[in-house]
Short mmCIF file of C-alpha atoms and ligand atoms in Angstrom, two decimals:
data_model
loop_
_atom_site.label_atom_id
_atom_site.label_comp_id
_atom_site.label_asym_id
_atom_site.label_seq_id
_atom_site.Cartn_x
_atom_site.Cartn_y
_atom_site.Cartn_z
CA UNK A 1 172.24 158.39 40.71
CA UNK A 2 171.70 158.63 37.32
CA UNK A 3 172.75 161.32 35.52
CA UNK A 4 172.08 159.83 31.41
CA UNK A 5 172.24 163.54 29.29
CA UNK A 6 169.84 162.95 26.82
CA UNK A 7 171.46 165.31 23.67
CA UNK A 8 170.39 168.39 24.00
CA UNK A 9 167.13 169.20 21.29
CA UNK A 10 165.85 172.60 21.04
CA UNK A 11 162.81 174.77 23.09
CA UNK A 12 161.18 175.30 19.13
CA UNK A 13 161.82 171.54 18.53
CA UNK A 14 159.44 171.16 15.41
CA UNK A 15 156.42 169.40 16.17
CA UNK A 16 155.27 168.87 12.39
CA UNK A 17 154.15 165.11 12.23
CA UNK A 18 157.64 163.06 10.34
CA UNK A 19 157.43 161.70 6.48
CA UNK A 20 157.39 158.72 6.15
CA UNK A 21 156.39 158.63 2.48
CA UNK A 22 159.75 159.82 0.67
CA UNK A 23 159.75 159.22 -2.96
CA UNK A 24 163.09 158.65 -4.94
CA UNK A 25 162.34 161.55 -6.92
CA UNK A 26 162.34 163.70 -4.18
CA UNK A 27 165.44 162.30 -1.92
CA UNK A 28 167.75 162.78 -5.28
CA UNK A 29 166.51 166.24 -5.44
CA UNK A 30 167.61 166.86 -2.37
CA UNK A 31 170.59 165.33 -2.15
CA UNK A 32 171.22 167.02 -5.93
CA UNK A 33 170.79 170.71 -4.39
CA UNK A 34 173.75 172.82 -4.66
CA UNK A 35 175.77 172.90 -2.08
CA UNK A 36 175.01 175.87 -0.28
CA UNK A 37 171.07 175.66 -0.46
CA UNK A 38 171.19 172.08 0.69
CA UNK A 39 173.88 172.36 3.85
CA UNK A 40 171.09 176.06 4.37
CA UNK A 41 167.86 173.21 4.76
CA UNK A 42 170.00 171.06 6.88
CA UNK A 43 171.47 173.60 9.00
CA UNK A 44 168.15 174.92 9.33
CA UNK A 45 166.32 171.79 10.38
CA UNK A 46 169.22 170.76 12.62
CA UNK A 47 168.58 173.74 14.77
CA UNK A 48 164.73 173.60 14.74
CA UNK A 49 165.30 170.53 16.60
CA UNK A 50 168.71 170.32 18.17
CA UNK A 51 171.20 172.01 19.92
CA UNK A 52 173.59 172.65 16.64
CA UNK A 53 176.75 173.02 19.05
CA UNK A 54 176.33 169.86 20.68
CA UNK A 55 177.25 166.12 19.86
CA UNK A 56 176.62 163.00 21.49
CA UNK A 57 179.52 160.62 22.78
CA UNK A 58 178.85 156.96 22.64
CA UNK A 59 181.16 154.01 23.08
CA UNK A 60 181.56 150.48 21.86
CA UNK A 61 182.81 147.37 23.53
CA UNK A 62 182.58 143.85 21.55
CA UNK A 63 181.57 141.59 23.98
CA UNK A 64 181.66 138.48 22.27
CA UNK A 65 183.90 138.90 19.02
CA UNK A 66 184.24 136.88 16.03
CA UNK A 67 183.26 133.61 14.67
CA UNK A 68 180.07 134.27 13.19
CA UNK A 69 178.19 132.44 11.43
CA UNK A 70 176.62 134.80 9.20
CA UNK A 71 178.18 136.13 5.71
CA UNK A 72 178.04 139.87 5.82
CA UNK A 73 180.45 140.97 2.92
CA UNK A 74 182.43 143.51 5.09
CA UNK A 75 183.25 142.41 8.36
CA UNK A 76 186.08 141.52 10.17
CA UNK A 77 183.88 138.61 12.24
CA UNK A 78 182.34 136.67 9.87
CA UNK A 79 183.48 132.93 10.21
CA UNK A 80 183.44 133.06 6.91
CA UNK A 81 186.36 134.69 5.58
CA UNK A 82 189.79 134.63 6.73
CA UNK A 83 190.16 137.82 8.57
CA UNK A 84 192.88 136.92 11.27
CA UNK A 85 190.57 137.51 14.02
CA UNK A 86 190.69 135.17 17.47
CA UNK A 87 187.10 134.82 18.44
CA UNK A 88 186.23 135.23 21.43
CA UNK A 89 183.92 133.99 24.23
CA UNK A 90 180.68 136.04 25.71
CA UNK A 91 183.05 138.55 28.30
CA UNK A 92 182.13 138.21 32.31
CA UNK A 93 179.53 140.73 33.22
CA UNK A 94 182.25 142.80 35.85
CA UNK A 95 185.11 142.83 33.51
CA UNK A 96 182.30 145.06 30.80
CA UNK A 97 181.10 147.14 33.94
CA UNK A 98 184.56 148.07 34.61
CA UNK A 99 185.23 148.96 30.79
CA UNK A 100 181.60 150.93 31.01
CA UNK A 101 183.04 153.12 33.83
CA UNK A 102 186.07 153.43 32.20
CA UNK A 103 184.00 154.52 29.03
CA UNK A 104 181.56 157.11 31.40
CA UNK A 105 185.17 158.62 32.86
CA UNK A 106 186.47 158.79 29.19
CA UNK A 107 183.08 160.99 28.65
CA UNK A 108 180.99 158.59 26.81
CA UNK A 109 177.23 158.80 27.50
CA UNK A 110 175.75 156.07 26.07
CA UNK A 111 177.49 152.29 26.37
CA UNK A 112 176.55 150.04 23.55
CA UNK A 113 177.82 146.25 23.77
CA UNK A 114 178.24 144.49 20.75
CA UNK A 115 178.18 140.42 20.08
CA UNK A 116 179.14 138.45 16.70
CA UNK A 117 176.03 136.63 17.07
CA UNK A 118 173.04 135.35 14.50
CA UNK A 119 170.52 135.83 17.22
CA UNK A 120 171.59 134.97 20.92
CA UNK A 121 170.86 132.05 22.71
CA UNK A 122 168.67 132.63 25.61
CA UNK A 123 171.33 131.38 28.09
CA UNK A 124 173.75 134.05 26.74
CA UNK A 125 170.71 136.34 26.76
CA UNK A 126 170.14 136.08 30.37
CA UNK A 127 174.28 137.57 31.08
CA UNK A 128 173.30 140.20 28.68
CA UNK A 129 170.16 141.31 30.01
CA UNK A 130 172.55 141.24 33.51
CA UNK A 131 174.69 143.22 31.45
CA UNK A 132 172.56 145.94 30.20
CA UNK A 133 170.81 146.59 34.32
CA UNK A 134 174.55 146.79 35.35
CA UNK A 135 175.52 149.16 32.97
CA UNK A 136 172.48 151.59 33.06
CA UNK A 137 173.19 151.69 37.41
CA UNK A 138 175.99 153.22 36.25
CA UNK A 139 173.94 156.41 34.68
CA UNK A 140 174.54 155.76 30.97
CA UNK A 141 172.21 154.87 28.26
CA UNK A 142 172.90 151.70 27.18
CA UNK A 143 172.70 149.58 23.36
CA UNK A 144 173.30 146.63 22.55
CA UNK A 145 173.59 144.99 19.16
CA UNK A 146 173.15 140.91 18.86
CA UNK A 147 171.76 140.40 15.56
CA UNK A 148 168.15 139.12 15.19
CA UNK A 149 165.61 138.80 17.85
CA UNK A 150 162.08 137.00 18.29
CA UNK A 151 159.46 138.86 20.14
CA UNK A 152 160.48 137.36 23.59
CA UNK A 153 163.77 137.73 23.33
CA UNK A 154 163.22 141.77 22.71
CA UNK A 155 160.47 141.91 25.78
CA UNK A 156 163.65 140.25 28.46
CA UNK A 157 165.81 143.07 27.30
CA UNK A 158 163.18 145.75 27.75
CA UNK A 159 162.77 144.27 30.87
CA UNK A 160 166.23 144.34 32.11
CA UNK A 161 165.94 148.59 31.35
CA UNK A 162 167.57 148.63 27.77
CA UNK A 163 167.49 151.95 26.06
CA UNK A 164 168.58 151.14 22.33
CA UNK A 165 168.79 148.39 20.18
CA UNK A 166 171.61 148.21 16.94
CA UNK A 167 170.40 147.01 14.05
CA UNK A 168 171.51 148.36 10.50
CA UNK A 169 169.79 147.90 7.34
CA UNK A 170 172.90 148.09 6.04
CA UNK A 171 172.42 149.05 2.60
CA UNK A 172 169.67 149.48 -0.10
CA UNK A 173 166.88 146.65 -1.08
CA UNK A 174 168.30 146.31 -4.17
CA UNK A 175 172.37 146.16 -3.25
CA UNK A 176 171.44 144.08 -0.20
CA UNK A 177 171.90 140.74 -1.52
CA UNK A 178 174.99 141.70 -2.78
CA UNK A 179 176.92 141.46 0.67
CA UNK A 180 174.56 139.44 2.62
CA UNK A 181 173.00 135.74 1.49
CA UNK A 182 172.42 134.30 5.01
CA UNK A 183 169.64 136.92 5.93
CA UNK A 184 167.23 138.57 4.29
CA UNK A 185 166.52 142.40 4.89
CA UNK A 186 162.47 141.18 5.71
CA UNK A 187 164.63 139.46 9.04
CA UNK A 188 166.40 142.52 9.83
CA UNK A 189 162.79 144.72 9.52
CA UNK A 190 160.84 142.07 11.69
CA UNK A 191 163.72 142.06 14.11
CA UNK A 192 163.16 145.87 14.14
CA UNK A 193 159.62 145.42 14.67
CA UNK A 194 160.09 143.39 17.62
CA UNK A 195 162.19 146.24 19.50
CA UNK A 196 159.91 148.68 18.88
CA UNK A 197 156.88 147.25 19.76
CA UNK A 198 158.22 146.72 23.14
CA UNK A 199 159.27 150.17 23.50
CA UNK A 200 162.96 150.14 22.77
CA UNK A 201 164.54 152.78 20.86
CA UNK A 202 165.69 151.80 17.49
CA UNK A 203 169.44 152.16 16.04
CA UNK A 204 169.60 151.89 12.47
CA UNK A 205 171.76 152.66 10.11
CA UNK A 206 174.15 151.08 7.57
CA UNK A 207 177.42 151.58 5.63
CA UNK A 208 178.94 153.49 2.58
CA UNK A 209 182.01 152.90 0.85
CA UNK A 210 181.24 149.14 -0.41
CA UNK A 211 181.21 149.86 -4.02
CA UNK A 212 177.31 151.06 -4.12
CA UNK A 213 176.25 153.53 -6.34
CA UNK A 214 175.08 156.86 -4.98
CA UNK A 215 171.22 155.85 -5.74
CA UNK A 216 171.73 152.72 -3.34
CA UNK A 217 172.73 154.90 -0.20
CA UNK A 218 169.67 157.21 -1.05
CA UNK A 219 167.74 153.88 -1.18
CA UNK A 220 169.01 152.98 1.80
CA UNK A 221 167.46 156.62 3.67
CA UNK A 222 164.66 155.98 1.81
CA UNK A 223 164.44 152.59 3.75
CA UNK A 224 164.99 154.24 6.90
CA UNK A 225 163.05 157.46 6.46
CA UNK A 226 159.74 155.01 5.77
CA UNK A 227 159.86 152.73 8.41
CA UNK A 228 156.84 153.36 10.20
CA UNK A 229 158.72 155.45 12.94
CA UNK A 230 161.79 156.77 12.16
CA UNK A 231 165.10 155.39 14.23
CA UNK A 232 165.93 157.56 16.78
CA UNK A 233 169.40 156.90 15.90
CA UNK A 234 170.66 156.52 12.26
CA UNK A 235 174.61 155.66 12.32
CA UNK A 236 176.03 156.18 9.13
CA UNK A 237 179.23 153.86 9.14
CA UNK A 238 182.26 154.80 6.11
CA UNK A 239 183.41 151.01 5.52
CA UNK A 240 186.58 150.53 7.57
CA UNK A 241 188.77 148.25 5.82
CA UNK A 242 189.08 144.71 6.52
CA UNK A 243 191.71 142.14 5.23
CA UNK A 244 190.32 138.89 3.75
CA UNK A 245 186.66 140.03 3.31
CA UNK A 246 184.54 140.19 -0.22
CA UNK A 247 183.94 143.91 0.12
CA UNK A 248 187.12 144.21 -0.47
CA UNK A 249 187.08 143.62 -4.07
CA UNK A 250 184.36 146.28 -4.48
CA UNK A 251 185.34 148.82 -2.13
CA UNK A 252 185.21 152.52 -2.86
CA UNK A 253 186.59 155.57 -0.70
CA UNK A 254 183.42 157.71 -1.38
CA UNK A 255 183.99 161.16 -1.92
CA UNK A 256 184.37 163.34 0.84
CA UNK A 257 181.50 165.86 -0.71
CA UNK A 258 178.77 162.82 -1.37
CA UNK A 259 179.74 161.60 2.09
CA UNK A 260 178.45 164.92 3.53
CA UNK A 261 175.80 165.78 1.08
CA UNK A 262 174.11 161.96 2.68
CA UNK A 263 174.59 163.21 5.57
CA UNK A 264 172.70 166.16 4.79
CA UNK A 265 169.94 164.76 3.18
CA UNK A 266 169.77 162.21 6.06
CA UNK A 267 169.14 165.27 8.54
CA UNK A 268 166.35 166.47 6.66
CA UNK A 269 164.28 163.42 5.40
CA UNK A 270 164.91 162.33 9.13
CA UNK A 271 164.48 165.34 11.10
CA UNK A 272 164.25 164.32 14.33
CA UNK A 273 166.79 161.40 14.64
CA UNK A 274 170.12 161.52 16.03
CA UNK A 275 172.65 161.04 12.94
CA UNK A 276 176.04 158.97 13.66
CA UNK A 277 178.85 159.71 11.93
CA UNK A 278 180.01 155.75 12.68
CA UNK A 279 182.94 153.89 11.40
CA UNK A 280 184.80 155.30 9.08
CA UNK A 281 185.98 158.67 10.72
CA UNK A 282 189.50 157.31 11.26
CA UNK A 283 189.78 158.58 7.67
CA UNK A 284 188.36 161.80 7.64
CA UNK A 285 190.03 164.81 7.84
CA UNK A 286 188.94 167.35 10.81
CA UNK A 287 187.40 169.83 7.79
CA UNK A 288 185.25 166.94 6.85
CA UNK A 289 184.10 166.49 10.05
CA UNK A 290 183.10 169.51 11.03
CA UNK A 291 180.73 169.57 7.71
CA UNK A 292 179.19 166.63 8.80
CA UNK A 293 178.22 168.01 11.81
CA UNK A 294 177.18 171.13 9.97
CA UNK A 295 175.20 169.16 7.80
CA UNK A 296 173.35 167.48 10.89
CA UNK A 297 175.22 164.73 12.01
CA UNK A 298 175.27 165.33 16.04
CA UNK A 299 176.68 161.73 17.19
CA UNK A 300 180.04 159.96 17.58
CA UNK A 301 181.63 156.72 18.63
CA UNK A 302 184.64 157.88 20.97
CA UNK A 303 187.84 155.69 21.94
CA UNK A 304 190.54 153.95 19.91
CA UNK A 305 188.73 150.91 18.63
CA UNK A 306 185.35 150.58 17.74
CA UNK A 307 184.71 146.97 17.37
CA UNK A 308 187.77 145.57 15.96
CA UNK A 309 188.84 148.39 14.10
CA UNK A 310 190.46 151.90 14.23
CA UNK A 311 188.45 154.92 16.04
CA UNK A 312 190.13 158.25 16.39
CA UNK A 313 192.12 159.08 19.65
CA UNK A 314 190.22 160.09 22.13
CA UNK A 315 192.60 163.80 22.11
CA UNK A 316 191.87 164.38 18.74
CA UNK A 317 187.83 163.95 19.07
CA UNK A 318 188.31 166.65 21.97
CA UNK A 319 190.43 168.79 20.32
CA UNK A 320 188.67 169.16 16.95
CA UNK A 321 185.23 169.73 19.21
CA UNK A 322 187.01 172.42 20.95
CA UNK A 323 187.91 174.32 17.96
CA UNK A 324 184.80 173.94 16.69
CA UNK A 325 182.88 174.70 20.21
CA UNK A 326 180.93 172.06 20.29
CA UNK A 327 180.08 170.70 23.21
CA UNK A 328 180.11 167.19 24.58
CA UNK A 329 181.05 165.05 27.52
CA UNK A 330 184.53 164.72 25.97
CA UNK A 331 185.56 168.50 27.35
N1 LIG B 401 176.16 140.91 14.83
C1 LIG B 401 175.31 141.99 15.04
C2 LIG B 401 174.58 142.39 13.80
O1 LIG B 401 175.15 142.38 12.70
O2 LIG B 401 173.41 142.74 13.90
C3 LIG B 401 175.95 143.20 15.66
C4 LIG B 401 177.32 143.66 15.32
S1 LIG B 401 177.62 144.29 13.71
C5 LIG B 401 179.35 144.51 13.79
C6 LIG B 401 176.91 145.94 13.70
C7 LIG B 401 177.04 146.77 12.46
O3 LIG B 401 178.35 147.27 12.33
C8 LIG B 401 176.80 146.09 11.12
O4 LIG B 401 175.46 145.94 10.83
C9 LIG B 401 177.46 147.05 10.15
O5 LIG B 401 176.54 148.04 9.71
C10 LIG B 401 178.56 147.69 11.00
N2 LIG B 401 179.90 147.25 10.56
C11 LIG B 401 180.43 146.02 10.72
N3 LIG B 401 181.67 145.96 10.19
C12 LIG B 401 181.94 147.18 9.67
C13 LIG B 401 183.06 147.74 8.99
N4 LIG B 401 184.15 147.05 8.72
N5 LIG B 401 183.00 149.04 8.63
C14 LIG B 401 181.88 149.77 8.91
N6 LIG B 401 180.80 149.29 9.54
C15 LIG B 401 180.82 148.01 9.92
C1 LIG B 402 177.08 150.71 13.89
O1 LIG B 402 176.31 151.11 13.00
N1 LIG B 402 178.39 150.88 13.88
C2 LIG B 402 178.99 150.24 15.03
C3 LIG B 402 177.77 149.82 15.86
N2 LIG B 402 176.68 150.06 14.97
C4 LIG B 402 177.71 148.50 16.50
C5 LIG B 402 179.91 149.15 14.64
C6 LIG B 402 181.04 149.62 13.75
C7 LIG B 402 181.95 148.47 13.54
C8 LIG B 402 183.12 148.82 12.70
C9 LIG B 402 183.93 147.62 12.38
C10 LIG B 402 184.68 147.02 13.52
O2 LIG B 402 185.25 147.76 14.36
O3 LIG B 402 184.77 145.79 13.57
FE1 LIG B 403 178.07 138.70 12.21
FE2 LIG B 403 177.16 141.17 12.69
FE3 LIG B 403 179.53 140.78 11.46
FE4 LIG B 403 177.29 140.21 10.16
S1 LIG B 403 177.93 142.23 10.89
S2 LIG B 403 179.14 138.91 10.26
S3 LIG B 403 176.01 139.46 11.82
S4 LIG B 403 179.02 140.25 13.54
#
C-alpha cells in the first residue's frame, strides 16, 4: 500500500541532455536579466518540465539533535558554540514511525530524518536503516541526512529502500572555509559520490543569508549545476537565526528580490531538479512566496519546526497554496 506521489512533471517534460558546464559569466547573466525576462525563462522552463501549480510537501524530524562535533558556523547543534540546545540521544525507531504518520496525516509526502552526526556509527546505522524500511511501509518517500558516509555505509541504506540522501554544499568554494574548518567541501562531494553511485537520489543544497556576497550563492549553483548529475533536489535554506553561533556576526537578511532572482536562476541552470524553498520561510511574506514558486521553486518543508527552528504553521502553508491554487497534499 504505497501510495508515494512523485511531484507531478509535465507530458512535454524536456528531454534536452542537462549542463553541466555553467560558466560564471553566464550564471551572472542570468541572474542579472531584468526582472521580467528572467522570471519569463524560469516560468517557461518550470512548465516544460513540471506541473507549475503544484508543490511538494516534505517534513523534518531531528532524530538525534545536538552535540555535534563538527563546527558549521550557523547551526544551532554544533557542540561548539553555546546555543542552549539539550542534545539528545538517537530517538526509538516506533516513537519516529508514529511522528511519520503523524507527518503523512498532516499531508507531508516525503519524511526526511535528520541526525547531528559527523558520520554515523554503524551501530546507530543499523536503527536508521530500520528506520528508513519503517517509514517507506508507510507510503512516503523517505531522506535522511547524517553527515558523511563511506561507500558501505551508503550501500546499507540503499539496501534498507532509502529514496534521498541530505547533503548541502552549503555555500561557495571560495566562502566555504569561512563557516566550516572541520570538513572540507572535497568530503562533502565524495560523500555525494558515494550516494549516487549506489543509486540514491541526491539532496543538495545550501544556505543564504550568512553574510556572502551575491557571486558566492551563484558559486554555490555553479557547484551544484556541475556536479556530474544534477541533485534531484536542491533546497535552498534562508539562514534561520541562531543565538550563540559565529554566523551571527556576519549575518545578512538578503533581499527579498535577490532571494527570488536565485531562485530563478536555480530553475533554469537546473532544469530538471526539484527546488526547496528550505529554512528561512518563517520570514517571508506570502507575496514572496508565491514568486518563488513562480520563479520555479516547487518544494516545501511543512510543520512548525524544522529541525530546531521555526517553520510556518501548517494553516498558513495551506492557506497561501489555496489562494494561489496550487496544489499539494496539504489541501
Ligand atoms: N549533520 C548533518 C549534516 O550537516 O550533513 C545533517 C543535518 S544539517 C542540520 C542539514 C543542513 O541544514 C545543513 O547542511 C545546512 O545547510 C542546513 N541548516 C542547518 N542549520 C541551519 C540554519 N540555522 N538555517 C538554515 N539552514 C540550516
Ligand atoms: C536542508 O537543506 N534544510 C533542512 C534539511 N536540509 C535537513 C534543515 C534545515 C534546518 C534549519 C535549522 C534548524 O531547524 O535547526
Ligand atoms: Fe553538525 Fe550538521 Fe549542524 Fe554541521 S550542520 S554542526 S554537521 S548537525
Amino acid at each position: 500500500m504505497v501510495d508515494v506521489v512523485e511531484i507531478e512533471r509535465t507530458e512535454s517534460r524536456n528531454s534536452a541532455p542537462l549542463r553541466k558546464n555553467w560558466e560564471r559569466a553566464e550564471a551572472e547573466a542570468l541572474y542579472n536579466l531584468p526582472f521580467a525576462d528572467l522570471m519569463f525563462q524560469a516560468q517557461g522552463i518550470h512548465r516544460t518540465n513540471f506541473n507549475p501549480n503544484h508543490v511538494e510537501t516534505a517534513s523534518l524530524l531531528s532524530i538525534k539533535t545536538g552535540g555535534c562535533p563538527e563546527d558549521c558556523g550557523y547551526c544551532s547543534q554544533s557542540a561548539h558554540y553555546d546555543t542552549g540546545l539539550k542534545a539528545t540521544r538517537l530517538m526509538p525507531r516506533d516513537e519516529v514511525v508514529a511522528i511519520a504518520q503523524r507527518a503523512k496525516d498532516a499531508g507531508a509526502t516525503r519524511f526526511c530524518m535528520a541526525a547531528a552526526w559527523r558520520s554515523p556509527k554503524d551501530r546507530d546505522l543499523d536503527q536508521v536503516c530500520d528506520m528508513v524500511s519503517a517509514v517507506k511501509g508507510l507510503g512516503m518517500e523517505t531522506c535522511v541526512t547524517l553527515g558523511m558516509l563511506t561507500p558501505n555505509q551508503a550501500e546499507r541504506l540503499s539496501d534498507a529502500g532509502l529514496d534521498f540522501y541530505n547533503h548541502n554544499v552549503d555555500t561557495s568554494p571560495e566562502y566555504y572555509d569561512k563557516i566550516i574548518t572541520t570538513r572540507t567541501l572535497q568530503d562533502r562531494i565524495d560523500t555525494l559520490a558515494h550516494v549516487r553511485d549506489v543509486g540514491i537520489k541526491v539532496c543538495c543544497g545550501g544556505i543564504i543569508g550568512m553574510g556572502e556576497q551575491v557571486e558566492d550563492r551563484l558559486g554555490m549553483l555553479m557547484l551544484l549545476a556541475n556536479l556530474p548529475s544534477h541533485p534531484e533536489s536542491v533546497p535552498i535554506n534562508l539562514w534561520n537565526e541562531v543565538k550563540g553561533v559565529p554566523v551571527n556576526d556576519t549575518a545578512e537578511r538578503p533581499d527579498p528580490i535577490a532571494l527570488v532572482r536565485l531562485v530563478a536562476t536555480a530553475r533554469i541552470m537546473m532544469p530538471n531538479s526539484v527546488v526547496r524553498l528550505s529554512a528561512g520561510r518563517q520570514y517571508m511574506t506570502d507575496e514572496l512566496q508565491a514568486m518563488c514558486f513562480l520563479a520555479g521553486a516547487n518544494s516545501i518543508f511543512i510543520g512548525d519546526v524544522l529541525l530546531t527552528t521555526k517553520n510556518p504553521q501548517r494553516d498558513r502553508d495551506a492557506d497561501l497554496l489555496d489562494r494561489l491554487g496550487i496544489t499539494s497534499r496539504l489541501a
